[in-house]
mmCIF file of C-alpha atoms in Angstrom:
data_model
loop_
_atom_site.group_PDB
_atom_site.id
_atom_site.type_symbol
_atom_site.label_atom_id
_atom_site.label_comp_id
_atom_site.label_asym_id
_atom_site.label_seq_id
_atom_site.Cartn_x
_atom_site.Cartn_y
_atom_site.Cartn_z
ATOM 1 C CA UNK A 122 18.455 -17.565 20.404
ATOM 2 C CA UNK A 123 15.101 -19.124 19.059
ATOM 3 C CA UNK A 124 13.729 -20.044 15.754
ATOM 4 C CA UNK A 125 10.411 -20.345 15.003
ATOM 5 C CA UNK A 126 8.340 -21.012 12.181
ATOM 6 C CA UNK A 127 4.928 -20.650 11.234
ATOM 7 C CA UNK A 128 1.940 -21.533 8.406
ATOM 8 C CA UNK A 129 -1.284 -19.780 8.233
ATOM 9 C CA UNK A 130 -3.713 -18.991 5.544
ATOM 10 C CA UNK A 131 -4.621 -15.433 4.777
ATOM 11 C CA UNK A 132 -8.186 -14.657 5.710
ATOM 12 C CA UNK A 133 -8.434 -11.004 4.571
ATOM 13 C CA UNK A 134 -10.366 -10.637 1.715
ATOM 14 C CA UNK A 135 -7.492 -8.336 0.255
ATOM 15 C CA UNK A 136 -5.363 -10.527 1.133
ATOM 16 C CA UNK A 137 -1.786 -9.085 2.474
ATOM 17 C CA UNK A 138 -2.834 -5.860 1.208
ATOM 18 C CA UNK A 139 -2.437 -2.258 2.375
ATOM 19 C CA UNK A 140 -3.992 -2.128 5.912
ATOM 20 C CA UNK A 141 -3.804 -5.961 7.026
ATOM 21 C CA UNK A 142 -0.070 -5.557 5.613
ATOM 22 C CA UNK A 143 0.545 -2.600 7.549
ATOM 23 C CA UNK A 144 -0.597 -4.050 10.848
ATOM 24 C CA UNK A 145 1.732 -6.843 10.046
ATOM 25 C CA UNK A 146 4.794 -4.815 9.479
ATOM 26 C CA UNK A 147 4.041 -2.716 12.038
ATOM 27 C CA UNK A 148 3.937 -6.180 14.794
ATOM 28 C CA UNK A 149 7.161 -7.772 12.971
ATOM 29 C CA UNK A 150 8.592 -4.115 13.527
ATOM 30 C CA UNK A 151 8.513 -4.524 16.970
ATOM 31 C CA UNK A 152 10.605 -8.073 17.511
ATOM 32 C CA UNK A 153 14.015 -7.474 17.891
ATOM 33 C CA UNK A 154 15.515 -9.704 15.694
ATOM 34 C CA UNK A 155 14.901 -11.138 12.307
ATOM 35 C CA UNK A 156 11.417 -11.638 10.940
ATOM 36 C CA UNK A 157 10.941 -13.303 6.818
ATOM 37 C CA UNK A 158 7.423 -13.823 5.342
ATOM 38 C CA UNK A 159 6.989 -16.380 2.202
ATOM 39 C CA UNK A 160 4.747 -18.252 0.163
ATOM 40 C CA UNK A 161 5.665 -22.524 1.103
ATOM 41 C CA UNK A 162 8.310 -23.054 -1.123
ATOM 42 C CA UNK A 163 8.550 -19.659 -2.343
ATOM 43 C CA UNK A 164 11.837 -17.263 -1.993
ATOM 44 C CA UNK A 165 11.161 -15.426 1.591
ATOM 45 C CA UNK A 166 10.991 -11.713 1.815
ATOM 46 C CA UNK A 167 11.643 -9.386 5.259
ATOM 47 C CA UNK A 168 8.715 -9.195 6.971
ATOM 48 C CA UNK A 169 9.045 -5.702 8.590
ATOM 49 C CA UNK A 170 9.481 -3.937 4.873
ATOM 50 C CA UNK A 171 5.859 -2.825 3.465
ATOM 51 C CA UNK A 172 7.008 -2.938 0.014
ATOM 52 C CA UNK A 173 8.577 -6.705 0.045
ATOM 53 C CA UNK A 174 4.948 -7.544 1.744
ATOM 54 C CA UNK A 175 2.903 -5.955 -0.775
ATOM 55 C CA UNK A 176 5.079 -7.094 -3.811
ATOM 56 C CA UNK A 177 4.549 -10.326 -2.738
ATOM 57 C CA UNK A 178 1.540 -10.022 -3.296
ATOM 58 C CA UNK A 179 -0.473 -12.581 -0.861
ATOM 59 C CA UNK A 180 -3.924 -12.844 -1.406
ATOM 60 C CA UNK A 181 -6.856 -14.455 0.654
ATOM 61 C CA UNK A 182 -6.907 -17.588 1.185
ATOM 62 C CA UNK A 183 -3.061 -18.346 0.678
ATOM 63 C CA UNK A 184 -0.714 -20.200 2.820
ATOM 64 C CA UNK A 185 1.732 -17.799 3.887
ATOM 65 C CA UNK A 186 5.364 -19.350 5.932
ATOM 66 C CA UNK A 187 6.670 -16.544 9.140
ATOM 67 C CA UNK A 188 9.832 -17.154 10.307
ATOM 68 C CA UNK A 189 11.302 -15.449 12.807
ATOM 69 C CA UNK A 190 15.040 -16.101 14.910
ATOM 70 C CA UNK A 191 15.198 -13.957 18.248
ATOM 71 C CA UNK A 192 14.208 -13.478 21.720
ATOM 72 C CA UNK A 193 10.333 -14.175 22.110
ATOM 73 C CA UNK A 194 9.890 -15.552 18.615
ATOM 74 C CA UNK A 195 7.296 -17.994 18.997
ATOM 75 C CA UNK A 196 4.920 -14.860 20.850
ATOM 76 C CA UNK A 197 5.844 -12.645 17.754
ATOM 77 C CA UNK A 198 4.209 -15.493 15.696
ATOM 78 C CA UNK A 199 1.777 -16.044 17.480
ATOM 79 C CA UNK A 200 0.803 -12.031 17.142
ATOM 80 C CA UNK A 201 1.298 -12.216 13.481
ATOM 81 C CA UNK A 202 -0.453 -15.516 12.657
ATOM 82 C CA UNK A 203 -3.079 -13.869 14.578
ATOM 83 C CA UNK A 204 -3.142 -10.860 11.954
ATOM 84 C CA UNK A 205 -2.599 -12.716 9.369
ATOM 85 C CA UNK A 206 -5.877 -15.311 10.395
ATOM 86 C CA UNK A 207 -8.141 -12.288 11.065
ATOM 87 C CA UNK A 208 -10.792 -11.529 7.865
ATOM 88 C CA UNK B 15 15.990 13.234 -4.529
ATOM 89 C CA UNK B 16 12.663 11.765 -5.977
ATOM 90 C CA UNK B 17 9.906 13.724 -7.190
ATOM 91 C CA UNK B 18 7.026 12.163 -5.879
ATOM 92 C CA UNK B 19 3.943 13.366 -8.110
ATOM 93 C CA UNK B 20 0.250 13.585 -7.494
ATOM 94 C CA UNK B 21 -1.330 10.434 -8.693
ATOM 95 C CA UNK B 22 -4.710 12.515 -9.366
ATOM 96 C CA UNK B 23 -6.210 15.841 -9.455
ATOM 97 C CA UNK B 24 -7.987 16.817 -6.659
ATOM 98 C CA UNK B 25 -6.742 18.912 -2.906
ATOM 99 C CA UNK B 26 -4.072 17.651 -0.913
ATOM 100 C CA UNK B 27 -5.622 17.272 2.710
ATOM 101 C CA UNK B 28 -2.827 15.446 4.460
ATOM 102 C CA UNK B 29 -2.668 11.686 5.933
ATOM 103 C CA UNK B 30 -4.932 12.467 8.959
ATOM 104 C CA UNK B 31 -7.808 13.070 7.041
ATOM 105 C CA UNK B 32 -7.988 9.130 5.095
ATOM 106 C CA UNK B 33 -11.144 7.465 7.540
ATOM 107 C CA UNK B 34 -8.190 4.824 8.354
ATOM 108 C CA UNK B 35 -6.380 4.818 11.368
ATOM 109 C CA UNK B 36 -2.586 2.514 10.155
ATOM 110 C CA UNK B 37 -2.883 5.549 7.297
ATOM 111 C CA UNK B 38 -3.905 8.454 9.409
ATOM 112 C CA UNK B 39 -1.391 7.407 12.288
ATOM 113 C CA UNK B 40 1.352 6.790 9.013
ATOM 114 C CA UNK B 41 2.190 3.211 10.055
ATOM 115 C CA UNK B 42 1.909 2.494 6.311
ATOM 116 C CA UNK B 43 4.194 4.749 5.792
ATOM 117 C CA UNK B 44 4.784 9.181 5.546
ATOM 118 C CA UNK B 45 3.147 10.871 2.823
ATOM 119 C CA UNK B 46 0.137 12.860 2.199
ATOM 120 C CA UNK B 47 -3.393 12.261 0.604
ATOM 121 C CA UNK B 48 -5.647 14.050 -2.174
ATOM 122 C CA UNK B 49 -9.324 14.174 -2.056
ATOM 123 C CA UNK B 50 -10.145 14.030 -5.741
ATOM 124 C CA UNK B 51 -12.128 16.052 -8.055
ATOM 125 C CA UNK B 52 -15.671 14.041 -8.391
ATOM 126 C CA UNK B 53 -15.395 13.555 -12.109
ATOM 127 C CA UNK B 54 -13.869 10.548 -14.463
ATOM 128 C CA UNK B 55 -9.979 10.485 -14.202
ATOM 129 C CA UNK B 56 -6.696 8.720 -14.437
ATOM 130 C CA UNK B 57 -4.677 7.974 -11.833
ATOM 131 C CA UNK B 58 -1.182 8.426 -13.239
ATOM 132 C CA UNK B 59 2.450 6.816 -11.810
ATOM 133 C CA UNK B 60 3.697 9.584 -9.040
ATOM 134 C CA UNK B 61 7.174 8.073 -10.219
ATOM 135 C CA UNK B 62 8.798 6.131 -12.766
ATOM 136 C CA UNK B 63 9.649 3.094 -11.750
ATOM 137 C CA UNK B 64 8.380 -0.456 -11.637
ATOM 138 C CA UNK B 65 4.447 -1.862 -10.711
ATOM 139 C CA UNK B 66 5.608 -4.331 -7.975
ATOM 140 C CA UNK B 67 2.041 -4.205 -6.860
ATOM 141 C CA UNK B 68 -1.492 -3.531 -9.039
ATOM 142 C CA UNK B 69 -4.910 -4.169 -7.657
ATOM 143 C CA UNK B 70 -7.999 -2.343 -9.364
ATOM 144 C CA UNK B 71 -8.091 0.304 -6.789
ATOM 145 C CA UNK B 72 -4.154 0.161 -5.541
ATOM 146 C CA UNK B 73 -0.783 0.164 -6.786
ATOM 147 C CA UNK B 74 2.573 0.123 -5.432
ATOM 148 C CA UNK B 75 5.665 1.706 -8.084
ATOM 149 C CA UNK B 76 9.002 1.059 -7.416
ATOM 150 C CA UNK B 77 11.787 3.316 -8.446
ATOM 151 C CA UNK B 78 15.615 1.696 -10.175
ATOM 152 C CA UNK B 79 17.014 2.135 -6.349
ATOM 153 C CA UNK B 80 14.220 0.090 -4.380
ATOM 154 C CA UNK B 81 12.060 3.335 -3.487
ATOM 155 C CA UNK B 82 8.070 1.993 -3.200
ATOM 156 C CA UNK B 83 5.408 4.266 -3.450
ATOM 157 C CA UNK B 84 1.777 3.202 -2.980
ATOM 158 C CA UNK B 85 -1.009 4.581 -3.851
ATOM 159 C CA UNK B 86 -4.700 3.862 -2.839
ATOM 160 C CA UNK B 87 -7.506 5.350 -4.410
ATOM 161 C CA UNK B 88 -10.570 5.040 -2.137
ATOM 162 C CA UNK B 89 -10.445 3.684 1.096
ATOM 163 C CA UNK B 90 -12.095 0.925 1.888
ATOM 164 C CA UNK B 91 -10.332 -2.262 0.519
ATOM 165 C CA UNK B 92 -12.580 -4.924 0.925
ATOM 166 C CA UNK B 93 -16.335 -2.964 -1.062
ATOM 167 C CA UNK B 94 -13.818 -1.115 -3.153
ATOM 168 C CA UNK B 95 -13.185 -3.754 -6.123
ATOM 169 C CA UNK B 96 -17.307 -4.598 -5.952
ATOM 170 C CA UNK B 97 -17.591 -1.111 -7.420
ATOM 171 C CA UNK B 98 -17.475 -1.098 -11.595
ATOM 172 C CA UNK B 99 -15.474 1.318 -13.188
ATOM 173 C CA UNK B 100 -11.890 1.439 -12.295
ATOM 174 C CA UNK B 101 -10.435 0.352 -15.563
ATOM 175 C CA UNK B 102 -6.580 -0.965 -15.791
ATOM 176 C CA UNK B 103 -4.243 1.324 -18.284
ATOM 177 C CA UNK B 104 -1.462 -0.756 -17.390
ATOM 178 C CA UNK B 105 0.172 -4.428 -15.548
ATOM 179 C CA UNK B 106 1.582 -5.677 -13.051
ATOM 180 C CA UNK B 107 5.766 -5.850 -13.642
ATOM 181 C CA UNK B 108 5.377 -2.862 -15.951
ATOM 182 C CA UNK B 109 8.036 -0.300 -16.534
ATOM 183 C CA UNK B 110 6.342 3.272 -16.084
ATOM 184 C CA UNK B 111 7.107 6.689 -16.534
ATOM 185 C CA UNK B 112 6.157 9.674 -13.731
ATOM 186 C CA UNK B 113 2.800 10.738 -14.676
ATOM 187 C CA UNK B 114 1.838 7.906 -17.008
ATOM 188 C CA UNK B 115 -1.874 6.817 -16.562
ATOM 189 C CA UNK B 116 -2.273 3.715 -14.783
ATOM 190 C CA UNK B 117 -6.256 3.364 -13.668
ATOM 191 C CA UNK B 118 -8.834 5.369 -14.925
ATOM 192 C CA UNK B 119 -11.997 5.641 -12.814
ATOM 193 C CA UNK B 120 -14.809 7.600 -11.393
ATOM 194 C CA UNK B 121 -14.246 9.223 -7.664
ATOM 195 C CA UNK B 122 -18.186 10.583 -8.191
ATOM 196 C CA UNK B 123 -19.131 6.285 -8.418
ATOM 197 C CA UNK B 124 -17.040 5.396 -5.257
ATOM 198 C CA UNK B 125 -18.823 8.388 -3.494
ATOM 199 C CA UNK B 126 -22.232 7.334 -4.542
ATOM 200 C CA UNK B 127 -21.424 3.821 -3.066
ATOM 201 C CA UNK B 128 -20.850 5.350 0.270
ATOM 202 C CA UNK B 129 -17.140 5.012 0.295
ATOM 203 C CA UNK B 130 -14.508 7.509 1.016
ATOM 204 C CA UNK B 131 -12.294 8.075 -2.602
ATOM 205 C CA UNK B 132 -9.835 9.630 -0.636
ATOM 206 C CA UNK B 133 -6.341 9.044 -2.275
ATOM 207 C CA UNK B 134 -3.289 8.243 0.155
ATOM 208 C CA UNK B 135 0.270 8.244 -1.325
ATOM 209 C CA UNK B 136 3.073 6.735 0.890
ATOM 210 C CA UNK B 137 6.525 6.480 1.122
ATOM 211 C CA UNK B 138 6.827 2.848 1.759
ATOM 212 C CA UNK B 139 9.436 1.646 4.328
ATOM 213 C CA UNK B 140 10.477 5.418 4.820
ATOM 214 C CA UNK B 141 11.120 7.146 7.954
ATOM 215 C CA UNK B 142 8.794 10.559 8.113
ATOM 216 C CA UNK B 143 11.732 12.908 8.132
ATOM 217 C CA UNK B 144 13.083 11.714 4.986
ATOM 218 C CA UNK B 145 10.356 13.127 3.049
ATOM 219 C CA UNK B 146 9.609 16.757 2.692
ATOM 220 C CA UNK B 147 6.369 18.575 3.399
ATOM 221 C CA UNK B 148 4.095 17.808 0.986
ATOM 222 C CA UNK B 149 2.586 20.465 -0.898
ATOM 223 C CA UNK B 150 -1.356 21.495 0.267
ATOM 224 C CA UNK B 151 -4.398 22.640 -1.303
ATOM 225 C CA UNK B 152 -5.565 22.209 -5.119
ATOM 226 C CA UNK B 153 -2.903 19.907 -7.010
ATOM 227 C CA UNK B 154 -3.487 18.326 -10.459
ATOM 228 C CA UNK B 155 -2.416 15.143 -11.438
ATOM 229 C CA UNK B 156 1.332 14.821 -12.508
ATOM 230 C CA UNK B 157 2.476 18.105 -10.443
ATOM 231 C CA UNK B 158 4.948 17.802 -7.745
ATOM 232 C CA UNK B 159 3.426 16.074 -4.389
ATOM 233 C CA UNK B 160 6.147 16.322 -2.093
ATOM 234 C CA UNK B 161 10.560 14.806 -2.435
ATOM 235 C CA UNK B 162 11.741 11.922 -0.945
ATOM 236 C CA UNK B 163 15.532 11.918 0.162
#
């Protein structure tokens, strides 16, 4: 089992908002194991639930912390830092 | 069972009609979408429930047992808040009823800046069979939308 953890800043001008959040969910959906999302030194929320993304409420240019524990953890970050870097 | 209710007046088209491919496939979530009547109006809460979420032009209400529903009026998030008129009738981390106004602004205005004002309304985190089929054709604001289990 692998843990990995990740910081990137938000580059969507919405921020974590309806469509960059859902094509976030949608890639943490995918790993088979467990996925959080959180603001650094903020509480941490699941990463695959639309609602816990959106209430939290990330907005551009925000430092956002992924971590996820599973099998091929550091490519599901990579995927989602990806998302989470593109504007 | 939750009512879900229609957030505006308008005609219930169905998620493959929003211009947006993560709503039109539903990988935001099941639910339906109303293309609204072209005149001043408030969106209203589709249930009662708590505004985890509230953006000029989007808002997610979440119900005493953790059910999110969002709602996006107009769809393109990133011109969307440069257009004037959407005027806030309520705040984030309020307690709202079903059908209480929440945003009132001008579908005609987000037309005439060349942007869909098509309204999606999605059962966040849901699977699609837990909702039921949403009702088509001419709905007004506050009348049933479709249930969620």
């Amino acid at each position: 089992m692998s843990r990995a953890e990740r910081r990137v800043t938000v580059a969507s001008p919405v921020g974590l908002h309806a469509r960059p959040a859902a094509r976030f969910v949608t890639a943490a959906s995918e790993f088979d194991g467990e996925v959080r999302i959180a603001r650094p030194s903020g509480a941490s929320v699941p990463a695959t639930s639309m609602l816990a993304v959106l209430a939290l409420g990330v907005r551009s240019g925000e430092e956002i912390v992924i971590t996820a524990e599973g099998e091929g953890a550091e490519e599901l970050l990579d995927r989602l830092a990806e998302i989470a870097a593109t504007p | 069972m939750l009512a879900v209710l229609a957030p505006v007046t308008g005609v219930a088209v169905g998620l493959s009609r929003v211009p947006d491919p993560m709503f039109a496939q539903g990988l935001v979530g099941p639910g339906t979408a109303i293309d609204p009547r072209k005149e001043v109006q408030e969106a209203v809460a589709p249930i009662t429930g708590r505004i985890v979420s509230f953006h000029p032009h989007a808002f997610v209400v979440q119900s005493a047992d953790g059910k999110g529903v969002l709602v996006h009026l107009g769809m393109n998030t990133v011109r969307l808040p440069l257009i004037r008129g959407f005027e806030l009738l309520a705040a984030q981390g309020d307690e709202v009823t079903a059908g209480q106004p929440l945003i009132r602004w001008n579908p005609a205005e987000v037309v005439a800046s060349g942007i869909s004002p098509i309204v999606p309304i999605v059962a966040l985190d849901a699977d699609g069979d837990v909702i039921s089929r949403p009702v088509s054709g001419e709905v007004k604001r506050g009348e049933l939308l479709f249930r969620w289990a």
